[in-house]
Amino acid sequence: MKRAMYFLDQKDMPTKWYNILPDLPEPLPDALHPGTGNPLTPPDLAPLFPMALIMQEYSPERYIEIPDEVQEIYHTFRPSILHRAYRLEKALDTSAKIYYKYEGTSQAGSHKLNTAVAQAYYNKKEGIKRISTETGAGQWGSAIAMGCKFFDLECKVYMVKISYNQKPYRRILMETWGATCVPSPSPDTKAGRDMLAKDPNCNGSLGLAISEAVEDAVSRDDTHYSLGSVLNHVLLHQTIIGEEARLQMEKADDYPDILIGCVGGGSNFGGMVLPWLRDKISGAKPKMRVIAVEPQASPSLTKGPYTYDFGDVAGLTPLLKMYTLGHDFMPAPVHAGGLRYHGMSPIVSHLCKLGLIEAQAVPQVATFEAGVQFARTEGIVSAPEANHAIRVTIDEALKCRETGEAKTILMCHSGHGNFDLTAYDEYLSGRLQDYTFSDTEMKKALDNLPKVPGK
Ligand SMILES: *Cc1c(COP(=O)(O)O)cnc(C)c1O
């Protein structure tokens, strides 16, 4: 009998997160203070984050112990299963072996709970009472709403307005877990009010929602801000995915030639690939390919310059060196809300610059075509974000069919699409359209990049 699922016993689960910082062949460029342009120091971040997370942001330690309280909650939804996609392989008539690690079985439906639980824990431990945050499609909002509830924290979520209107079920989920959720731009903050004055019909963007959540956090002593992607500590918490996958691939007696994940801010991708990349960096697996997949409508890695930019629209966050479309980028309304971010994690950006990973941008309709093929073979209806990874996984498997190579592909499957059925309906009825990112948009986006002296 062929084995289609690889499990792990909870007693064998990794108890440490993997930190790639000390293993990078060149150090990560400094984050800069938005006011002075000087390298950011831990106290600069103290109004926003608990010190434990700030220290993780800079940590020189290769492994960081997962606190017992966090492990206990991980044990309610992890280890996630590693699947072998036999039925998809057969449908593609490919010689490739396709594995995917499915993060959609967490209670919140995506990988985001991995960091939400950790962030809520460290905030609680430092006496914080309330968390403010933003959410795009609502996956992060639901994850942090649940994380906060488990640690008895209040939670206020600024949700990008287009998703708030398109995806009411995510809002209801957040409210069920006890969070307060408002559409962004909202009248609750200056950043929101300014935008509403400029454009009352503004659809919102992740960058703008971040401005609102950051402003909320810095204006109250009992509140910290929480970010669901991009930052080093978020990628760190997500490495539980790749660390588990390594143990499961050992059970399968296999090793990936190609790793694939979708990228919005880079956290599920980073979480899967960082624990494997150390073998590429060390020279043990020089030929391993690592592919980040983004939407053509929001192509930071494939089209953006690698430069310092703000993480948000209002320019409140530190300056991060990253591939960016400009902090005031307003993305087209594609369904993969979690991938509509202007920037990219500094770690993922740095790896791309160093040539350790590659990037591809794919158009929306083709991602749904792949997602439907995946649903019809593997059974899982995937999040529109995950469909991006599935698209490129299928493309690589089809290349193997041409060449006859039996490559091993390992994909991070970031979450289910149970709340994205309207998008599937649009695809199935032929109404879904592609958006490409024009050169005019690119120029406009880049006109407002911050000028950083000497950088
Ligand atoms: C948020 C999200 C993403 C994108 O965020 P990353 O930080 O790039 O992982 C991808 N897939 C799903 C299901 C998400 O919820």
XYZ file of C-alpha atoms and ligand atoms in Angstrom:
470
model
C 0.000 0.000 0.000
C 1.324 3.451 -0.928
C 1.610 5.921 1.906
C -0.120 9.235 1.228
C 0.321 10.822 4.663
C 3.285 11.191 6.977
C 2.507 11.901 10.598
C 4.685 12.721 13.569
C 4.045 11.791 17.170
C 3.613 14.817 19.392
C 6.460 13.533 21.518
C 8.725 13.766 18.433
C 7.695 17.317 17.537
C 10.512 19.857 17.304
C 10.765 21.891 20.520
C 12.881 24.677 19.011
C 12.409 27.222 16.267
C 15.238 27.642 13.766
C 16.818 31.079 13.419
C 18.620 31.546 10.099
C 20.301 34.853 11.051
C 23.589 33.321 12.294
C 23.769 31.057 9.217
C 23.310 33.761 6.574
C 26.357 34.023 4.282
C 26.121 37.827 4.546
C 24.461 39.650 7.462
C 20.965 41.003 7.043
C 20.979 44.768 6.353
C 19.954 46.828 9.401
C 16.411 48.063 9.840
C 16.483 51.863 10.173
C 14.698 54.321 12.420
C 12.039 56.129 10.347
C 12.901 59.525 11.842
C 16.694 59.527 12.029
C 17.668 56.937 9.414
C 20.046 55.381 11.980
C 20.111 51.621 12.579
C 17.190 50.620 14.712
C 17.883 49.591 18.310
C 15.745 47.371 20.556
C 14.390 50.323 22.637
C 13.034 51.895 19.416
C 10.696 48.936 19.073
C 9.621 48.765 22.713
C 6.388 50.783 22.251
C 5.219 48.187 19.746
C 6.474 44.760 20.819
C 7.384 42.834 23.973
C 11.147 42.669 24.601
C 11.214 38.878 24.115
C 10.060 39.293 20.514
C 12.416 42.225 19.922
C 15.340 40.099 21.081
C 14.237 37.321 18.724
C 14.312 39.868 15.907
C 18.083 40.211 16.403
C 18.980 36.884 17.975
C 22.387 35.338 17.183
C 21.203 31.925 18.503
C 20.637 29.239 15.878
C 17.814 27.554 17.837
C 15.264 29.148 20.129
C 13.355 27.075 22.662
C 9.570 27.075 22.147
C 7.998 27.933 25.543
C 6.009 25.091 27.130
C 2.775 27.129 27.106
C 3.169 27.664 23.356
C 3.981 23.999 22.763
C 0.847 23.024 24.674
C -1.286 25.059 22.301
C 0.678 23.813 19.280
C -0.338 20.339 20.430
C -3.998 21.215 19.794
C -3.364 21.572 16.048
C 0.138 20.250 15.275
C 2.091 18.450 13.963
C 0.518 19.181 10.595
C 0.426 16.331 8.130
C 2.857 15.909 5.255
C 0.944 14.576 2.254
C 2.188 12.793 -0.822
C 0.018 13.980 -3.734
C -0.308 10.657 -5.575
C -3.612 11.545 -7.183
C -2.338 14.883 -8.465
C 0.837 13.221 -9.751
C -1.283 10.692 -11.626
C -3.535 13.357 -13.127
C -0.450 15.234 -14.328
C 1.117 12.017 -15.598
C 4.374 13.246 -14.119
C 7.502 11.457 -12.989
C 7.896 14.081 -10.243
C 7.090 13.217 -6.646
C 4.930 15.898 -5.051
C 4.712 16.376 -1.291
C 2.834 19.111 0.504
C 2.695 20.149 4.122
C -0.877 21.164 4.885
C -1.263 24.052 7.336
C -5.027 24.368 6.782
C -5.940 22.096 9.689
C -5.174 24.676 12.366
C -8.295 26.004 14.062
C -7.843 29.322 12.262
C -7.321 27.604 8.903
C -3.797 28.723 8.010
C -0.186 28.693 9.152
C -0.698 32.066 10.876
C -1.729 30.496 14.177
C 1.899 29.313 14.596
C 3.070 32.862 15.268
C -0.207 34.227 16.689
C 0.015 31.870 19.659
C 3.658 32.753 20.282
C 3.080 36.504 19.997
C 0.065 36.440 22.310
C 2.092 34.422 24.838
C 5.055 36.839 24.956
C 2.775 39.887 25.178
C 0.784 38.359 28.011
C 3.982 37.490 29.836
C 5.086 41.143 29.711
C 1.803 42.397 31.171
C 0.160 43.687 28.004
C -3.659 43.719 28.037
C -4.605 44.469 24.451
C -3.308 43.812 20.911
C -3.958 45.915 17.819
C -3.313 44.520 14.392
C -4.319 44.593 10.750
C -5.607 41.849 8.516
C -5.919 41.475 4.761
C -8.107 38.556 3.820
C -8.825 37.881 7.481
C -6.600 34.870 8.105
C -4.198 36.762 10.323
C -7.073 38.486 12.107
C -8.684 35.156 12.892
C -5.412 33.619 14.020
C -4.503 36.467 16.371
C -8.096 36.689 17.645
C -7.801 33.065 18.716
C -4.256 33.480 20.060
C -5.373 36.472 22.145
C -8.375 34.590 23.505
C -6.172 31.683 24.624
C -4.029 34.132 26.613
C -6.891 36.361 27.717
C -5.915 39.516 25.793
C -8.246 42.000 24.087
C -7.843 42.210 20.327
C -8.652 44.996 17.847
C -8.365 44.178 14.156
C -8.230 46.705 11.298
C -9.400 44.730 8.272
C -8.700 45.897 4.691
C -12.083 47.184 3.558
C -12.367 45.217 0.326
C -11.892 41.959 2.240
C -14.186 43.103 5.050
C -16.917 43.455 2.423
C -15.963 40.392 0.338
C -15.341 38.023 3.252
C -17.875 38.561 6.046
C -17.291 35.053 7.386
C -13.763 35.906 8.474
C -15.065 38.879 10.434
C -17.666 36.674 12.104
C -14.952 34.186 13.000
C -12.862 36.936 14.629
C -15.893 38.187 16.555
C -16.722 34.654 17.657
C -13.239 34.435 19.132
C -13.887 37.711 20.916
C -12.030 40.279 18.780
C -13.312 43.667 17.600
C -13.004 44.108 13.843
C -13.413 47.361 11.845
C -12.982 48.036 8.107
C -9.815 49.966 7.189
C -9.651 52.844 6.409
C -11.589 53.457 9.633
C -12.554 56.680 11.409
C -10.826 55.344 14.565
C -7.332 56.602 13.677
C -5.737 59.650 12.065
C -4.250 57.533 9.259
C -7.715 56.152 8.522
C -9.442 59.544 8.699
C -6.834 61.129 6.403
C -7.390 58.452 3.793
C -11.187 58.681 4.051
C -10.953 62.436 3.526
C -8.856 61.865 0.384
C -10.914 58.984 -0.956
C -14.133 57.973 0.836
C -14.417 54.886 -1.401
C -10.879 53.666 -0.755
C -10.703 49.838 -0.815
C -7.899 49.907 1.711
C -4.586 48.091 1.606
C -2.498 46.117 4.051
C -0.020 48.996 4.274
C -2.781 51.383 5.351
C -4.300 48.943 7.844
C -0.825 48.543 9.373
C -0.632 52.339 9.815
C -3.923 52.268 11.688
C -2.937 49.379 13.945
C 0.497 50.875 14.719
C -1.047 54.253 15.535
C -3.547 52.525 17.844
C -0.749 50.666 19.674
C 1.577 53.639 20.187
C -1.262 55.801 21.486
C -2.075 53.428 24.393
C 0.113 52.034 27.167
C -1.843 48.804 27.602
C -1.612 47.938 23.896
C 1.026 46.397 21.703
C 1.019 45.909 17.969
C 1.244 42.520 16.376
C 2.313 41.713 12.827
C 1.395 38.451 11.116
C 4.230 38.331 8.594
C 7.374 40.078 7.290
C 9.424 40.405 10.503
C 12.234 38.061 11.533
C 10.446 36.835 14.656
C 7.378 35.882 12.624
C 9.437 33.810 10.181
C 11.205 32.294 13.175
C 7.919 31.041 14.692
C 6.867 29.638 11.329
C 9.975 27.447 11.094
C 8.012 24.858 13.054
C 6.601 24.004 9.582
C 9.959 23.248 7.991
C 11.403 21.602 11.092
C 8.470 19.181 11.188
C 8.709 18.667 7.436
C 12.349 17.641 7.745
C 11.426 14.862 10.172
C 8.515 13.775 7.999
C 10.586 13.731 4.788
C 13.055 11.522 6.638
C 10.207 9.104 7.311
C 9.383 9.238 3.614
C 13.067 8.561 2.955
C 13.150 11.456 0.538
C 14.714 14.924 0.189
C 13.324 17.881 -1.801
C 14.973 18.983 -5.056
C 12.517 21.866 -5.274
C 10.783 23.778 -2.469
C 7.784 25.958 -3.308
C 5.657 28.405 -1.328
C 3.493 31.447 -1.946
C 4.685 34.805 -0.634
C 2.737 37.765 0.686
C 5.053 38.990 3.420
C 7.031 35.753 3.228
C 6.173 33.938 6.455
C 4.752 30.562 5.363
C 7.390 30.363 2.657
C 10.154 31.311 5.098
C 8.781 28.942 7.719
C 8.981 26.044 5.313
C 12.194 26.846 3.469
C 14.583 28.333 6.056
C 15.161 24.997 7.823
C 16.094 23.454 4.446
C 18.136 26.376 3.151
C 20.786 25.769 5.767
C 21.751 22.695 3.676
C 22.120 24.886 0.606
C 24.094 27.537 2.466
C 26.406 24.913 3.982
C 27.092 23.537 0.495
C 25.517 20.129 1.223
C 22.687 20.676 -1.286
C 23.941 23.270 -3.767
C 21.396 22.404 -6.467
C 18.248 22.593 -4.369
C 15.849 25.115 -5.935
C 13.665 27.258 -3.720
C 10.828 29.128 -5.433
C 8.750 31.959 -3.968
C 5.470 32.535 -5.837
C 3.699 35.878 -5.891
C 0.709 37.342 -7.782
C 1.325 39.238 -11.008
C -0.874 41.949 -9.517
C 1.500 42.466 -6.576
C 4.962 41.475 -7.852
C 7.391 42.853 -5.265
C 10.137 40.208 -5.651
C 9.961 39.991 -9.442
C 9.430 43.673 -10.296
C 10.248 45.823 -7.296
C 13.657 47.322 -6.500
C 15.617 46.120 -3.445
C 15.667 49.230 -1.315
C 14.681 50.792 2.006
C 10.974 51.388 2.428
C 8.351 51.718 5.127
C 6.190 48.747 6.065
C 3.049 50.895 6.042
C 1.378 53.728 4.116
C 1.756 56.448 6.729
C 5.488 55.871 7.271
C 5.223 54.979 10.971
C 7.119 51.685 10.824
C 10.882 51.226 10.691
C 12.563 51.360 7.287
C 13.213 47.850 6.080
C 15.523 46.858 3.251
C 13.308 44.802 0.991
C 11.875 44.285 -2.463
C 9.029 46.769 -2.563
C 6.406 48.310 -4.826
C 6.399 51.453 -2.690
C 4.588 51.843 0.600
C 1.610 53.666 -0.935
C 0.992 50.879 -3.467
C -2.735 50.145 -3.812
C -3.006 46.619 -5.174
C -5.627 45.419 -7.640
C -8.489 43.588 -5.911
C -7.259 40.026 -6.490
C -8.719 37.366 -4.221
C -5.414 36.354 -2.683
C -5.775 39.105 -0.069
C -2.859 37.720 1.945
C -0.519 38.329 -0.998
C -1.504 41.939 -1.666
C 1.357 43.508 0.281
C 3.751 46.087 -1.196
C 6.890 44.780 0.485
C 8.559 41.507 1.394
C 10.183 40.069 4.465
C 13.775 41.378 4.796
C 15.023 37.804 5.228
C 13.276 36.556 2.077
C 14.408 39.675 0.192
C 18.004 39.170 1.298
C 17.952 35.478 0.269
C 16.591 36.490 -3.119
C 19.279 39.127 -3.546
C 21.935 36.530 -2.646
C 20.520 34.140 -5.255
C 19.656 31.481 -2.672
C 15.992 31.562 -3.680
C 14.198 32.485 -6.913
C 10.846 34.163 -7.513
C 7.990 33.778 -9.990
C 4.846 35.857 -10.498
C 1.667 34.159 -11.682
C -1.672 35.533 -12.966
C -4.843 35.017 -10.943
C -6.921 32.868 -13.311
C -4.104 30.330 -13.735
C -3.848 29.990 -9.951
C -7.529 29.089 -9.665
C -7.205 26.631 -12.539
C -4.452 24.937 -10.519
C -6.484 25.170 -7.303
C -9.471 23.466 -8.930
C -7.271 20.689 -10.306
C -5.833 20.258 -6.809
C -9.333 20.135 -5.277
C -10.431 17.546 -7.808
C -7.452 15.282 -7.154
C -6.333 15.899 -3.554
C -9.745 16.931 -2.244
C -8.662 20.135 -0.528
C -10.228 23.439 -1.562
C -7.288 25.770 -1.013
C -6.960 29.412 -0.080
C -6.391 31.646 -3.150
C -2.938 32.384 -1.724
C -2.057 28.684 -1.584
C -3.253 28.291 -5.182
C -0.196 30.333 -6.210
C 2.115 27.687 -4.778
C 0.002 24.944 -6.330
C 0.254 26.620 -9.758
C 4.036 26.547 -9.771
C 4.151 23.071 -8.224
C 2.031 21.806 -11.124
C 4.192 23.707 -13.643
C 7.370 22.145 -12.252
C 5.767 18.685 -12.251
C 4.745 19.178 -15.887
C 8.343 20.095 -16.750
C 9.368 16.762 -15.243
C 6.855 15.046 -17.495
C 8.676 16.615 -20.475
C 12.160 15.719 -19.301
C 11.309 12.420 -17.606
C 13.111 13.527 -14.425
C 11.823 12.204 -11.104
C 12.319 15.336 -9.045
C 11.019 15.599 -5.507
C 8.905 18.699 -4.982
C 7.913 19.881 -1.518
C 5.261 22.576 -1.301
C 4.025 24.546 1.659
C 0.232 24.541 1.557
C -0.638 27.596 3.613
C -4.356 27.157 4.257
C -7.859 26.121 3.253
C -10.277 28.107 1.109
C -13.497 27.388 2.958
C -14.241 31.089 3.265
C -13.157 31.884 -0.286
C -15.930 30.131 -2.148
C -17.148 33.363 -3.762
C -13.807 33.537 -5.546
C -14.192 29.926 -6.712
C -17.688 30.791 -7.905
C -16.268 33.635 -10.000
C -13.669 31.315 -11.484
C -16.113 28.499 -12.195
C -18.564 30.849 -13.888
C -15.842 32.453 -16.015
C -16.044 35.873 -14.375
C -12.629 35.870 -12.743
C -10.102 38.178 -14.403
C -6.369 38.759 -14.452
C -4.694 41.961 -13.376
C -1.204 42.822 -14.447
C 0.956 45.393 -12.854
C 1.719 48.131 -15.403
C 4.936 50.106 -15.791
C 2.970 53.286 -15.101
C 1.820 51.872 -11.767
C 5.379 50.830 -11.040
C 6.692 54.304 -11.688
C 3.980 55.908 -9.579
C 4.630 53.521 -6.724
C 8.349 54.195 -6.735
C 8.079 57.974 -6.891
C 7.335 58.086 -3.191
C 10.083 55.837 -1.888
C 11.737 57.376 1.152
C 15.156 58.952 0.617
C 17.613 57.420 3.016
C 20.941 59.238 3.298
C 23.884 57.078 2.263
C 21.775 53.992 1.453
C -1.485 35.316 5.076
C -1.456 34.174 4.180
C -0.478 34.051 3.190
C 0.554 35.098 2.943
O 1.333 35.459 4.019
P 2.835 34.992 4.210
O 3.313 35.750 5.351
O 3.550 35.328 2.933
O 2.787 33.536 4.446
C -0.488 32.926 2.406
N -1.430 31.977 2.543
C -2.392 32.053 3.479
C -3.406 30.967 3.567
C -2.429 33.151 4.324
O -3.367 33.226 5.259
